[in-house]
PDB file of C-alpha atoms in Angstrom:
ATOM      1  CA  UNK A   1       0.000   0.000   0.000  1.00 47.00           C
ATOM      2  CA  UNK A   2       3.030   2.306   1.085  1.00 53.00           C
ATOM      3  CA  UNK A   3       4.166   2.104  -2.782  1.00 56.00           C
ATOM      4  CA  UNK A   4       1.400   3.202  -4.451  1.00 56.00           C
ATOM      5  CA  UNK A   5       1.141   6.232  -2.410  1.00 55.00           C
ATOM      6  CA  UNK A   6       4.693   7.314  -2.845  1.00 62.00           C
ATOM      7  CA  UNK A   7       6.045   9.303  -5.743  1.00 66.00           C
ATOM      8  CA  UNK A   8       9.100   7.546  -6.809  1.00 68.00           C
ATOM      9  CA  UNK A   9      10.746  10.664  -7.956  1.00 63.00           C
ATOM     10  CA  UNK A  10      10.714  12.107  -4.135  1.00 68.00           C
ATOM     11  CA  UNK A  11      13.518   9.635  -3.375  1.00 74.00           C
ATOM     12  CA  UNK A  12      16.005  11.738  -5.535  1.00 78.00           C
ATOM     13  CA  UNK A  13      17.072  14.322  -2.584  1.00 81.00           C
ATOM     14  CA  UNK A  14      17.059  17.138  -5.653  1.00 83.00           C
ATOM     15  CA  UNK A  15      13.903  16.514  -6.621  1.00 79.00           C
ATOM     16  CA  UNK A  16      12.635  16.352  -3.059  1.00 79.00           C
ATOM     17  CA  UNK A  17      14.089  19.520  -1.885  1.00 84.00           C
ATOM     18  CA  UNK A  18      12.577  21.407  -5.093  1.00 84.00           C
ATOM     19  CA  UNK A  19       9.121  20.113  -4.303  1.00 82.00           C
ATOM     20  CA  UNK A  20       9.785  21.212  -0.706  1.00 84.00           C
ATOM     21  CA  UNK A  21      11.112  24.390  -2.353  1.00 89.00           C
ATOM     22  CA  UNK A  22       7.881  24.524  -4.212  1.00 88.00           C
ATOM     23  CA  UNK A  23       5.621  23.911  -1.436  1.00 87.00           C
ATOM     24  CA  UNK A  24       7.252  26.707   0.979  1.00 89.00           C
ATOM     25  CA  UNK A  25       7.200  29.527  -1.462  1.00 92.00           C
ATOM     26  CA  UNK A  26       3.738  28.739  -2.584  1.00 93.00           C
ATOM     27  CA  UNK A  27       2.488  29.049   1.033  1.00 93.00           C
ATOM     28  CA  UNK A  28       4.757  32.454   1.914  1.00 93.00           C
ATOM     29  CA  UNK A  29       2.783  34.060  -1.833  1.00 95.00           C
ATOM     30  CA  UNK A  30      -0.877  32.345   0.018  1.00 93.00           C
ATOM     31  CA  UNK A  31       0.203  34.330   3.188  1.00 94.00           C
ATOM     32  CA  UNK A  32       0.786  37.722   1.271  1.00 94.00           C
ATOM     33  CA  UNK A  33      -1.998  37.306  -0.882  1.00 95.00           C
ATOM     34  CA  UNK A  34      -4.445  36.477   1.760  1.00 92.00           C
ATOM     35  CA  UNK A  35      -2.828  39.837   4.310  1.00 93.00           C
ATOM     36  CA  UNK A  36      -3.199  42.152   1.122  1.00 94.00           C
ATOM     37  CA  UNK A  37      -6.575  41.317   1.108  1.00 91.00           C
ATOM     38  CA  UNK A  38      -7.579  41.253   4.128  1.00 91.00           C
ATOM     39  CA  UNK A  39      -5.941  44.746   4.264  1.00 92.00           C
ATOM     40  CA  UNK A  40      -8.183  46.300   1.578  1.00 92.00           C
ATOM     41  CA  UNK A  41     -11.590  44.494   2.785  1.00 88.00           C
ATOM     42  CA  UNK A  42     -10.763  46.304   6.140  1.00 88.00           C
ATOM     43  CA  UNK A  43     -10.073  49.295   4.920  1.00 88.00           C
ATOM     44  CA  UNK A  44     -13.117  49.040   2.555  1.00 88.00           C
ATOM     45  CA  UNK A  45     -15.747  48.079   5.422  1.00 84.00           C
ATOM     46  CA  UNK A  46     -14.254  50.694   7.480  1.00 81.00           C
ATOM     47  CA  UNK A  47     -15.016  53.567   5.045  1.00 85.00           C
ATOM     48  CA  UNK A  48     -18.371  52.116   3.491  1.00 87.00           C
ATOM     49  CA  UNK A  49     -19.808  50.805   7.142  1.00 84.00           C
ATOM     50  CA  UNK A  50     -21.627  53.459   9.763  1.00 87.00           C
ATOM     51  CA  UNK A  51     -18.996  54.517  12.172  1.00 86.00           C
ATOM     52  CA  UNK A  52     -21.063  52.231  14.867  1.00 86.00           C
ATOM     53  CA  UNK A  53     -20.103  48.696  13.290  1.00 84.00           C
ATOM     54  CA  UNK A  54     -16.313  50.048  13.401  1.00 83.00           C
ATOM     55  CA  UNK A  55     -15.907  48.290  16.600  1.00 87.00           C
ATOM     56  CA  UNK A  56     -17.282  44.946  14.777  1.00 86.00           C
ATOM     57  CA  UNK A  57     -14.316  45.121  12.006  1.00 86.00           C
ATOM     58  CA  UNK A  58     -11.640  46.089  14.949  1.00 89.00           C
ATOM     59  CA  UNK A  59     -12.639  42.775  16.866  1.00 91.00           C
ATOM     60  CA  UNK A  60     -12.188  40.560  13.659  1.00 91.00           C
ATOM     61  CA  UNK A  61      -8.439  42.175  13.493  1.00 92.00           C
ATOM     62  CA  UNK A  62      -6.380  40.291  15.991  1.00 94.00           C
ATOM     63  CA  UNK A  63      -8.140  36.947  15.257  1.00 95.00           C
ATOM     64  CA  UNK A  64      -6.864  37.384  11.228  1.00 94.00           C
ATOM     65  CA  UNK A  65      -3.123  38.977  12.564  1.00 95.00           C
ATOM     66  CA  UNK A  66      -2.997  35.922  15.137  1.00 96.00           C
ATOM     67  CA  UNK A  67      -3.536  33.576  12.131  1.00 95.00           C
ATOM     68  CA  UNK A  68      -0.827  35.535   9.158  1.00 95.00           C
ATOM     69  CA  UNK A  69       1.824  35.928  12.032  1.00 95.00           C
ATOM     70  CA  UNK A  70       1.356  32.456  13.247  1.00 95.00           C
ATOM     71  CA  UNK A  71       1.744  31.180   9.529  1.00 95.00           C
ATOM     72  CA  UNK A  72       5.051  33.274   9.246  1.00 93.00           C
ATOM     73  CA  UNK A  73       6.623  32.372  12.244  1.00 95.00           C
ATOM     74  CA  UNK A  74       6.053  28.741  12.183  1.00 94.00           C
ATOM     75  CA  UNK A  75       7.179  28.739   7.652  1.00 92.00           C
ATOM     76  CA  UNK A  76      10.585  30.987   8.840  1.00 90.00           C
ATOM     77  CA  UNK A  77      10.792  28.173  11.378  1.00 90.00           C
ATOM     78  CA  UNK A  78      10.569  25.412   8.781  1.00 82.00           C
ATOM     79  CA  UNK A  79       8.022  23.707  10.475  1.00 82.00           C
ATOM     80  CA  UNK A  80       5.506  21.367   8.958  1.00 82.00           C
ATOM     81  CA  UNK A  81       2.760  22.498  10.621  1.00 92.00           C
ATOM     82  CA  UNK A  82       2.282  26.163   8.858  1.00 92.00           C
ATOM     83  CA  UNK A  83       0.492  24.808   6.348  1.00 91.00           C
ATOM     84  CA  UNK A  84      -1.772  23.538   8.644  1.00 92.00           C
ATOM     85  CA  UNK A  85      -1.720  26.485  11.159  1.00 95.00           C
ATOM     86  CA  UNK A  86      -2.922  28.521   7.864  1.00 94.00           C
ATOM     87  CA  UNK A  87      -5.997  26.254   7.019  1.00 93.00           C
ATOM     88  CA  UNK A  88      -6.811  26.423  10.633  1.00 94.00           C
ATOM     89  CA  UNK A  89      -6.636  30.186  11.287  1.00 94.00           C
ATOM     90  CA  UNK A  90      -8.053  31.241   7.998  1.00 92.00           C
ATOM     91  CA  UNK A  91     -11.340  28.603   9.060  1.00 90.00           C
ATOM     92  CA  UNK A  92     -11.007  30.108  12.514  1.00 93.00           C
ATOM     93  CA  UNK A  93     -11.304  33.792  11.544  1.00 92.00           C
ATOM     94  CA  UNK A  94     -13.847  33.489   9.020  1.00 88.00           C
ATOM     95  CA  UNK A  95     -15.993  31.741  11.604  1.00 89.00           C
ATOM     96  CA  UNK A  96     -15.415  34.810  13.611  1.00 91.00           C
ATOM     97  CA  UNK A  97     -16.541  37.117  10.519  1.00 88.00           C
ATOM     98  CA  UNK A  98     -19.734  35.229  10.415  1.00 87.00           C
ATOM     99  CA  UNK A  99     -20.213  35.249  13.856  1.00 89.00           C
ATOM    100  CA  UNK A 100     -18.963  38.831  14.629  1.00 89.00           C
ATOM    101  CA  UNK A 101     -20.831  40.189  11.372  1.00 84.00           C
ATOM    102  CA  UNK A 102     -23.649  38.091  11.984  1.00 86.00           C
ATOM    103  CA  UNK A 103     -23.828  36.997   9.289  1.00 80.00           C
ATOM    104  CA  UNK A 104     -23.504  34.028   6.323  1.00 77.00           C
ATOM    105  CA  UNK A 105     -21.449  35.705   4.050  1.00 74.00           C
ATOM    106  CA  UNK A 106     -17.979  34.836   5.305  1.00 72.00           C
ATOM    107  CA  UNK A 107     -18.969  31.127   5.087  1.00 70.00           C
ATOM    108  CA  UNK A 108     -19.104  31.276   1.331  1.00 73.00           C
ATOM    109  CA  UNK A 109     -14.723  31.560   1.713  1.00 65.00           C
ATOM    110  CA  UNK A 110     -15.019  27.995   3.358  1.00 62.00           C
ATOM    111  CA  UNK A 111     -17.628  26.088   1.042  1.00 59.00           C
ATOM    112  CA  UNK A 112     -14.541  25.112  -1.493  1.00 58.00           C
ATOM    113  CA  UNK A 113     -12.807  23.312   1.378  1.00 53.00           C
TER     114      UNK A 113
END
């Protein structure tokens, strides 16, 4: 069973290292694409919301931060886990959106997984 889930071609330590390679710098361009935009929803419900829900978009901030500067710290790290850290966080904080927006909105981000 162990051979026909393994990819011959990771036994070669240079091909193995560019698929690890592969894998790292997709997840640090997921991280930056993900902050950016976060960044300009933010700023966008900020200016287009009534200054009362402000609070609302502020509380949804560290949840989102907690998740990107988890990811970073655990990829600079080389640990296996950021991947999984991301999926988790990014779950996590639009759970919070839906909950903190009250709303069903944010869920729609989650339906492809």
């Amino acid at each position: 069973m162990k051979n026909t889930l393994t990819w011959y071609g990771l036994r070669n330590v240079e091909i193995a290292a560019s698929v690890e390679e592969f894998r790292t710098e997709t997840l640090r361009l997921l991280v930056r694409i993900t902050a950016a935009g976060y960044v300009a929803w933010h700023l966008a419900a900020a200016v287009l919301s009534p200054p009362e829900r402000g609070p609302i978009y502020w509380a949804l901030f560290p949840i989102v931060v907690l998740g990107l500067a988890g990811t970073h710290w655990l990829q600079t790290r080389g640990s296996l886990f950021a991947a999984g850290w991301f999926i988790a966080s990014g779950v996590c904080s639009v759970a919070a959106a839906a909950w903190l927006l009250q709303s069903a909105a944010p869920l729609l981000l989650v339906y492809p997984l």
